[in-house]
CSV table of C-alpha atoms in Angstrom, one decimal:
chain,number,residue,atom,x,y,z
X,1,UNK,CA,2.3,-2.4,-10.0
X,2,UNK,CA,3.3,0.5,-12.1
X,3,UNK,CA,6.2,-0.3,-14.4
X,4,UNK,CA,6.7,-3.3,-11.2
X,5,UNK,CA,5.8,-6.6,-12.7
X,6,UNK,CA,4.5,-7.8,-9.9
X,7,UNK,CA,2.9,-6.6,-6.7
X,8,UNK,CA,5.5,-7.7,-4.9
X,9,UNK,CA,8.4,-6.6,-7.2
X,10,UNK,CA,6.5,-2.8,-6.9
X,11,UNK,CA,6.2,-3.6,-3.2
X,12,UNK,CA,10.7,-4.3,-3.3
X,13,UNK,CA,11.0,-0.8,-5.2
X,14,UNK,CA,8.6,1.4,-2.7
X,15,UNK,CA,10.7,-0.1,0.3
X,16,UNK,CA,14.1,1.3,-1.0
X,17,UNK,CA,12.3,4.6,-2.5
X,18,UNK,CA,10.4,5.4,1.2
X,19,UNK,CA,13.0,3.5,3.5
X,20,UNK,CA,11.8,3.3,6.7
X,21,UNK,CA,8.4,3.9,5.8
X,22,UNK,CA,7.3,-0.3,5.1
X,23,UNK,CA,5.4,-1.6,2.0
X,24,UNK,CA,2.8,-4.9,2.6
X,25,UNK,CA,1.7,-6.9,0.2
X,26,UNK,CA,-2.4,-8.6,1.2
X,27,UNK,CA,-4.8,-9.9,-0.7
X,28,UNK,CA,-7.3,-7.9,-2.3
X,29,UNK,CA,-10.1,-9.6,0.8
X,30,UNK,CA,-7.9,-8.6,3.1
X,31,UNK,CA,-8.7,-4.6,2.3
X,32,UNK,CA,-12.4,-5.1,1.5
X,33,UNK,CA,-14.4,-2.4,2.7
X,34,UNK,CA,-11.4,0.5,2.3
X,35,UNK,CA,-11.0,3.0,-0.2
X,36,UNK,CA,-7.4,3.3,-2.0
X,37,UNK,CA,-5.5,5.7,-2.2
X,38,UNK,CA,-4.9,5.0,-6.1
X,39,UNK,CA,-5.7,1.5,-8.8
X,40,UNK,CA,-3.5,0.9,-10.9
X,41,UNK,CA,-6.0,-0.9,-14.0
X,42,UNK,CA,-5.4,-4.5,-14.1
X,43,UNK,CA,-2.3,-4.7,-12.0
X,44,UNK,CA,-3.9,-4.0,-8.3
X,45,UNK,CA,-4.7,-0.5,-5.8
X,46,UNK,CA,-2.0,1.1,-2.9
X,47,UNK,CA,-3.4,2.1,0.4
X,48,UNK,CA,-2.3,4.4,3.0
X,49,UNK,CA,-1.5,3.4,6.5
X,50,UNK,CA,-1.5,5.4,9.8
X,51,UNK,CA,-0.6,3.9,13.1
X,52,UNK,CA,-0.6,5.5,16.8
X,53,UNK,CA,1.7,3.0,18.1
X,54,UNK,CA,-0.6,0.3,18.7
X,55,UNK,CA,-3.1,-0.2,16.3
X,56,UNK,CA,-3.3,0.6,12.3
X,57,UNK,CA,-5.9,2.6,10.0
X,58,UNK,CA,-6.5,3.1,6.1
X,59,UNK,CA,-5.7,7.4,5.8
X,60,UNK,CA,-5.9,9.3,2.9
X,61,UNK,CA,-2.7,11.5,4.5
X,62,UNK,CA,0.3,10.5,2.6
X,63,UNK,CA,1.2,12.9,5.9
X,64,UNK,CA,0.1,10.4,8.0
X,65,UNK,CA,1.2,7.3,6.6
X,66,UNK,CA,3.0,4.9,8.2
X,67,UNK,CA,3.0,2.2,5.4
X,68,UNK,CA,2.0,1.0,1.9
X,69,UNK,CA,-0.6,-1.6,1.2
X,70,UNK,CA,-0.6,-2.9,-2.1
X,71,UNK,CA,-3.7,-5.9,-3.5
X,72,UNK,CA,-2.9,-6.9,-6.3
X,73,UNK,CA,-6.3,-7.7,-8.7
């Protein structure tokens, strides 16, 4: 996404730049009904994920994020 050729390449870049945060690639269907924090036209969407140590939830608060989820379009 962005300057990356693929969503997987974007996830690898995010892992390098934002370690130790996680970056996952999921199907857009898995994130249905959720609001992305950003969208890249024609490429995909970016979600921020928070965790309490057990359960995961989508957040719009960067300071709560423990992971990024990228979905291709």
